[in-house]
PDB file of C-alpha atoms in Angstrom:
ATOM      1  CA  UNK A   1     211.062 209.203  68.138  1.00  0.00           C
ATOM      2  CA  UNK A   2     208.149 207.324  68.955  1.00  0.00           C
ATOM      3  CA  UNK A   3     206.054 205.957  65.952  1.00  0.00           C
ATOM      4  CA  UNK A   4     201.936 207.258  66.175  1.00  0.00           C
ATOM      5  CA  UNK A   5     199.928 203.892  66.454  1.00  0.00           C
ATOM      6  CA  UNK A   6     196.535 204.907  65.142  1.00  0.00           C
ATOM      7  CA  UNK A   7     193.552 202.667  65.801  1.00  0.00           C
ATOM      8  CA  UNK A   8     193.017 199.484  64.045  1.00  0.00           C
ATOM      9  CA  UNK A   9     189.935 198.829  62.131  1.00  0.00           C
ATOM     10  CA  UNK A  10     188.761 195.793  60.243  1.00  0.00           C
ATOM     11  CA  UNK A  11     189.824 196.272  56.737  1.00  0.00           C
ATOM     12  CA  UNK A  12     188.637 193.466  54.709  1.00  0.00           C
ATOM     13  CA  UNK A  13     187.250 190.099  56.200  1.00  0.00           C
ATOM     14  CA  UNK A  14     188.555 186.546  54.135  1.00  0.00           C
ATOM     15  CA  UNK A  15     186.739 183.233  53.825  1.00  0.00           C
ATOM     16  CA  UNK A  16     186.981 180.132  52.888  1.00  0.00           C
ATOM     17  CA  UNK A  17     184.557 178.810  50.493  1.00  0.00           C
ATOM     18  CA  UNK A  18     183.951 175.053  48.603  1.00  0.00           C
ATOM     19  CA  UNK A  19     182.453 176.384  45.672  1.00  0.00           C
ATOM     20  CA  UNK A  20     183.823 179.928  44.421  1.00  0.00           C
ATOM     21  CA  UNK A  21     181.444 179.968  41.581  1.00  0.00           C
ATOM     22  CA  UNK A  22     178.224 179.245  43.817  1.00  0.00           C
ATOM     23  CA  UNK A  23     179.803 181.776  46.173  1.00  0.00           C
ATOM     24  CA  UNK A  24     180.439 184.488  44.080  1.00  0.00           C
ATOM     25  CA  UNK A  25     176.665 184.493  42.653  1.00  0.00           C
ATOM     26  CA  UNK A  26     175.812 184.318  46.290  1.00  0.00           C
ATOM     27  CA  UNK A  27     177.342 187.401  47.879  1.00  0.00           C
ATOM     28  CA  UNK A  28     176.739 189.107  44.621  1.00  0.00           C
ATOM     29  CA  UNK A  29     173.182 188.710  43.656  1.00  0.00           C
ATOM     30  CA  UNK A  30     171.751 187.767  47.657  1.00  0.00           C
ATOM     31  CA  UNK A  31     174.304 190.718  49.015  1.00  0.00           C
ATOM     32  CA  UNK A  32     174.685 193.017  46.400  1.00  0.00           C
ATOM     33  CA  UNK A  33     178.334 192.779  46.345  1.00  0.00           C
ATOM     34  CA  UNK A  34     180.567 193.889  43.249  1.00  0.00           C
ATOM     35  CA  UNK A  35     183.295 191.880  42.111  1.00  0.00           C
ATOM     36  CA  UNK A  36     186.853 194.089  41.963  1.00  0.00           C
ATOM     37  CA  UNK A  37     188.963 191.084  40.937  1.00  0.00           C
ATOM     38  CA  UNK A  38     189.713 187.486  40.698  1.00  0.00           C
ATOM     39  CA  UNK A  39     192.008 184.547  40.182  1.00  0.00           C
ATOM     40  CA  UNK A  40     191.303 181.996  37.511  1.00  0.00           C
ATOM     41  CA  UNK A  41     194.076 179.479  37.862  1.00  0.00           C
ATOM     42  CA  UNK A  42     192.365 175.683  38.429  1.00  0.00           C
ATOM     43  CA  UNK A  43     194.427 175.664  41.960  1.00  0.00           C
ATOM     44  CA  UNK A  44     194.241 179.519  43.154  1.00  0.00           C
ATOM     45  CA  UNK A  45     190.883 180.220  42.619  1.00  0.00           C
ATOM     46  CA  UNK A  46     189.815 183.346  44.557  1.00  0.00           C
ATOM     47  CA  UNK A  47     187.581 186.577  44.032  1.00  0.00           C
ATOM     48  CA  UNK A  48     187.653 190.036  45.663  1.00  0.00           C
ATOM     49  CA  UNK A  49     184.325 191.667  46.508  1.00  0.00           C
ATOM     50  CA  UNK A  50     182.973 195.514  47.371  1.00  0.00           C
ATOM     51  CA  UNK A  51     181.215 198.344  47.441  1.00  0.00           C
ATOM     52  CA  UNK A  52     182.041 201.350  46.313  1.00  0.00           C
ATOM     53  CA  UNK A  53     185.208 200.045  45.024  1.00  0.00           C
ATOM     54  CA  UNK A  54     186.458 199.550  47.903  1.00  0.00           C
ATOM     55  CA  UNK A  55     187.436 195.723  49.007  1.00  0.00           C
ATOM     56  CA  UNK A  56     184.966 194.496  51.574  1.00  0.00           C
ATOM     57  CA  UNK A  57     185.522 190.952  51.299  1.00  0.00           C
ATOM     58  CA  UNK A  58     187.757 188.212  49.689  1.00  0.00           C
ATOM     59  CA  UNK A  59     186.509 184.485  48.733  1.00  0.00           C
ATOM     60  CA  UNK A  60     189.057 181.818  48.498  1.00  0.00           C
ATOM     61  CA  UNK A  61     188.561 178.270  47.166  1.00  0.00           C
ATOM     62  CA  UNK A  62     190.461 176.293  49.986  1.00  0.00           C
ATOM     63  CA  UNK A  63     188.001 174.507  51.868  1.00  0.00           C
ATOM     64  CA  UNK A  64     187.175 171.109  51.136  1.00  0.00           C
ATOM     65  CA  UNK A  65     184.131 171.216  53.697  1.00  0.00           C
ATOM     66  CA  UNK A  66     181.479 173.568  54.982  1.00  0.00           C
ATOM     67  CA  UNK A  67     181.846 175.626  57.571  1.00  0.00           C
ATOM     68  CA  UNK A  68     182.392 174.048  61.312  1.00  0.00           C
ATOM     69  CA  UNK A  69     180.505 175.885  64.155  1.00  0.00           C
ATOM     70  CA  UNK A  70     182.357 174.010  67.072  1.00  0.00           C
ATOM     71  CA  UNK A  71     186.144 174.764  65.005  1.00  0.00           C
ATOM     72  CA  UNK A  72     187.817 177.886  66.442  1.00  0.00           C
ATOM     73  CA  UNK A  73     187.947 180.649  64.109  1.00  0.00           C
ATOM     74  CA  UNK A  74     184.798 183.381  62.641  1.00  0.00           C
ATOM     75  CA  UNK A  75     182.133 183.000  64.589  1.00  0.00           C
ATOM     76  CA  UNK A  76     180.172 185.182  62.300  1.00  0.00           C
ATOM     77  CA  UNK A  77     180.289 187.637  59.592  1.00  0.00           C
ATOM     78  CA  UNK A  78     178.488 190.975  60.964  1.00  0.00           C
ATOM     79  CA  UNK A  79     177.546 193.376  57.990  1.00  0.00           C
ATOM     80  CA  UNK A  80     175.825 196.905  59.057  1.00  0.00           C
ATOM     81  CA  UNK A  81     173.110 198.573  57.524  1.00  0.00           C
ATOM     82  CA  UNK A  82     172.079 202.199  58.085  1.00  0.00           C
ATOM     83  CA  UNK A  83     168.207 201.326  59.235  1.00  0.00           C
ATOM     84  CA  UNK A  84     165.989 198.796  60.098  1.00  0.00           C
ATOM     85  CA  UNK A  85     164.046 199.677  56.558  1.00  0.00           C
ATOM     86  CA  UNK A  86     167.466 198.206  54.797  1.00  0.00           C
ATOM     87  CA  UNK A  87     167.590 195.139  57.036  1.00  0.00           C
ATOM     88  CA  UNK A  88     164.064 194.733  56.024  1.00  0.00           C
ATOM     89  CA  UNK A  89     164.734 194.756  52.205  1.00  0.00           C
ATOM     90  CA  UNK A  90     167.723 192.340  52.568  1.00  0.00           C
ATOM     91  CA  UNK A  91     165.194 189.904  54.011  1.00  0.00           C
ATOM     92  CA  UNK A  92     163.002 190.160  51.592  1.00  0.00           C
ATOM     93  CA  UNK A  93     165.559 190.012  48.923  1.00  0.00           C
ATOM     94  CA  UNK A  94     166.836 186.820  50.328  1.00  0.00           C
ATOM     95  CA  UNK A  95     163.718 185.139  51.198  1.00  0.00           C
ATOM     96  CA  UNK A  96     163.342 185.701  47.268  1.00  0.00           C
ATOM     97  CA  UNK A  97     166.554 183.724  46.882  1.00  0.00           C
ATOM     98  CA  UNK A  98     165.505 180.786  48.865  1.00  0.00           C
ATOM     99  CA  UNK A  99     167.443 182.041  51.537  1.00  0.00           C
ATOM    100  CA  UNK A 100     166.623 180.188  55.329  1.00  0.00           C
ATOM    101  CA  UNK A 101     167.051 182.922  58.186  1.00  0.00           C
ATOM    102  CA  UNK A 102     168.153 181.220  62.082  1.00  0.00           C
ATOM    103  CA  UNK A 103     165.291 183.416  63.364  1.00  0.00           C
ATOM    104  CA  UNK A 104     162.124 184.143  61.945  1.00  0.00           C
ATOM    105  CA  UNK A 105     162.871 188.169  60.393  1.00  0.00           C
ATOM    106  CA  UNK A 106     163.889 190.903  62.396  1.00  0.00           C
ATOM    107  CA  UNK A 107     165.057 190.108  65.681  1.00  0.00           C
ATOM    108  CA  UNK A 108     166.679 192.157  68.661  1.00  0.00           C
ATOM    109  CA  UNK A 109     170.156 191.653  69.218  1.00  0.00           C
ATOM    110  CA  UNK A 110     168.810 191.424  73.054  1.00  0.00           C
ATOM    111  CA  UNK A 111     165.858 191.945  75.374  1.00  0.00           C
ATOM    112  CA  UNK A 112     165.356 195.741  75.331  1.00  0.00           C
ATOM    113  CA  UNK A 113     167.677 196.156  72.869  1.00  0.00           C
ATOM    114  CA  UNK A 114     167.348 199.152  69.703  1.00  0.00           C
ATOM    115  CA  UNK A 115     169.903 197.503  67.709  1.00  0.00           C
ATOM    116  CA  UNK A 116     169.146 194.127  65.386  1.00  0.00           C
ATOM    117  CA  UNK A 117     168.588 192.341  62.314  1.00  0.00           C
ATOM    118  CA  UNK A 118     168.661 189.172  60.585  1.00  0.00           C
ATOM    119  CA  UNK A 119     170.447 186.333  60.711  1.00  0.00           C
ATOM    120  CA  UNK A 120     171.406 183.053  58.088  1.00  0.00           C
ATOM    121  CA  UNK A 121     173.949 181.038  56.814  1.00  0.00           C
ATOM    122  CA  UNK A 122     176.051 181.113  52.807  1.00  0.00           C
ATOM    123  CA  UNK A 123     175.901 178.606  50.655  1.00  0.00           C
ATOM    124  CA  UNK A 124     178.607 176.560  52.728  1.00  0.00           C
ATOM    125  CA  UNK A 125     177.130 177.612  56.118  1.00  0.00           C
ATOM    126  CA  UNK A 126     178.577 180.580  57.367  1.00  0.00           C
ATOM    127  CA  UNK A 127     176.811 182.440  59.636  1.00  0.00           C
ATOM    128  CA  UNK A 128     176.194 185.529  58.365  1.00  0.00           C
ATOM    129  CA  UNK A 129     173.922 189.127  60.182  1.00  0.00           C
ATOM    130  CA  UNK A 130     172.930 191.883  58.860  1.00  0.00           C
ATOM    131  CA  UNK A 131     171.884 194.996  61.046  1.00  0.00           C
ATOM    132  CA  UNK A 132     171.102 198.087  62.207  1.00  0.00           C
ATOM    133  CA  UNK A 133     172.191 200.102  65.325  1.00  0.00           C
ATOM    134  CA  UNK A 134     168.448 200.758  65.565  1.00  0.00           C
ATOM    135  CA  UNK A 135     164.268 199.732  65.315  1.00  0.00           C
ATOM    136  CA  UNK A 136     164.261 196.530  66.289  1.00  0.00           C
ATOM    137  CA  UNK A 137     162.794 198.062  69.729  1.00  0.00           C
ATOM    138  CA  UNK A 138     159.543 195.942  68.947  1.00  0.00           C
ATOM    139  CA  UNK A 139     160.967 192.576  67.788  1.00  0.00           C
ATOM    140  CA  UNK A 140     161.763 189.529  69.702  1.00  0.00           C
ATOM    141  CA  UNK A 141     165.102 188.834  71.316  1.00  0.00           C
ATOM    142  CA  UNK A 142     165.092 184.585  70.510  1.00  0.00           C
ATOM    143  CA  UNK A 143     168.223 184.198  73.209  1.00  0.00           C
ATOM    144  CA  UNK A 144     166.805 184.973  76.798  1.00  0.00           C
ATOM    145  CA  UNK A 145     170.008 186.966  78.651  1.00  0.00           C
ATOM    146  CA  UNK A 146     171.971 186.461  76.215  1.00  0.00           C
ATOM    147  CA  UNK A 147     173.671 188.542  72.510  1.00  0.00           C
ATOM    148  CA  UNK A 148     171.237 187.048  69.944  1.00  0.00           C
ATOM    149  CA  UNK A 149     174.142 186.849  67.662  1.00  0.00           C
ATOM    150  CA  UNK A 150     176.146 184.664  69.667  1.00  0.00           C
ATOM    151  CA  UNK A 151     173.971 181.736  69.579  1.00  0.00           C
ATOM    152  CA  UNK A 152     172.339 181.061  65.656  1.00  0.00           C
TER     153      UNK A 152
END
């Protein structure tokens, strides 16, 4: 008998961070994220992060440099919001924080495009979006022919 192969979804997303403890207070107070767990131990340093309860995302203190746009690996980290209204609050919640955005608020993820949002980087440069399938109908698209998200 044939085993059922269901579809694969992304179940939690890992990165690599120089600073756990400047990371942490990033993705929890810019992000909202709440911590689940974590590893103290000087040399496995690491801290699990949700919603919900459920694990969304895992920091681990193994980089000894920021993150390396040309290296192969995450391009980005996409998170999605329900509406445009949320992506809007996010913004202003980091631009609070000190937060730089790639684009200057709300863009579309391409000309004539519903869908978009806003894009920046984590304390160790990680390119990071959040968006919404739709309302950025109005907003500018910054990459001519091109995914907006593909080039920040």
């Amino acid at each position: 008998m044939t085993a059922v192969i269901s579809k694969l979804r992304t179940g939690h997303v890992g990165l690599n961070v120089t600073d756990l403890t400047r990371s942490l207070a990033f993705y929890q107070d810019a992000l909202g994220f709440e911590l689940l767990g974590e590893g103290k131990e000087e040399d496995r340093r690491f801290a699990f992060l949700g919603q919900d309860g459920e694990l969304v995302l895992t920091l681990w203190q193994q980089a000894d440099s920021g993150y390396a746009t040309a290296a192969a690996g995450l391009h980005h980290l996409a998170l999605a919001a329900a509406t445009i209204e949320e992506v809007r609050a996010y913004e202003e919640r980091l631009r609070g924080l000190g937060v730089e955005f790639a684009y200057d608020g709300v863009v579309a993820h391409g000309e004539g495009r519903a869908s978009g949002g806003i894009f920046f980087h984590d304390p160790d440069g990680t390119r990071l979006e959040i968006s919404a399938p739709a309302g950025a109908e109005a907003s500018p698209a910054p990459t001519s022919g091109a995914p907006t998200c593909g080039f920040f």
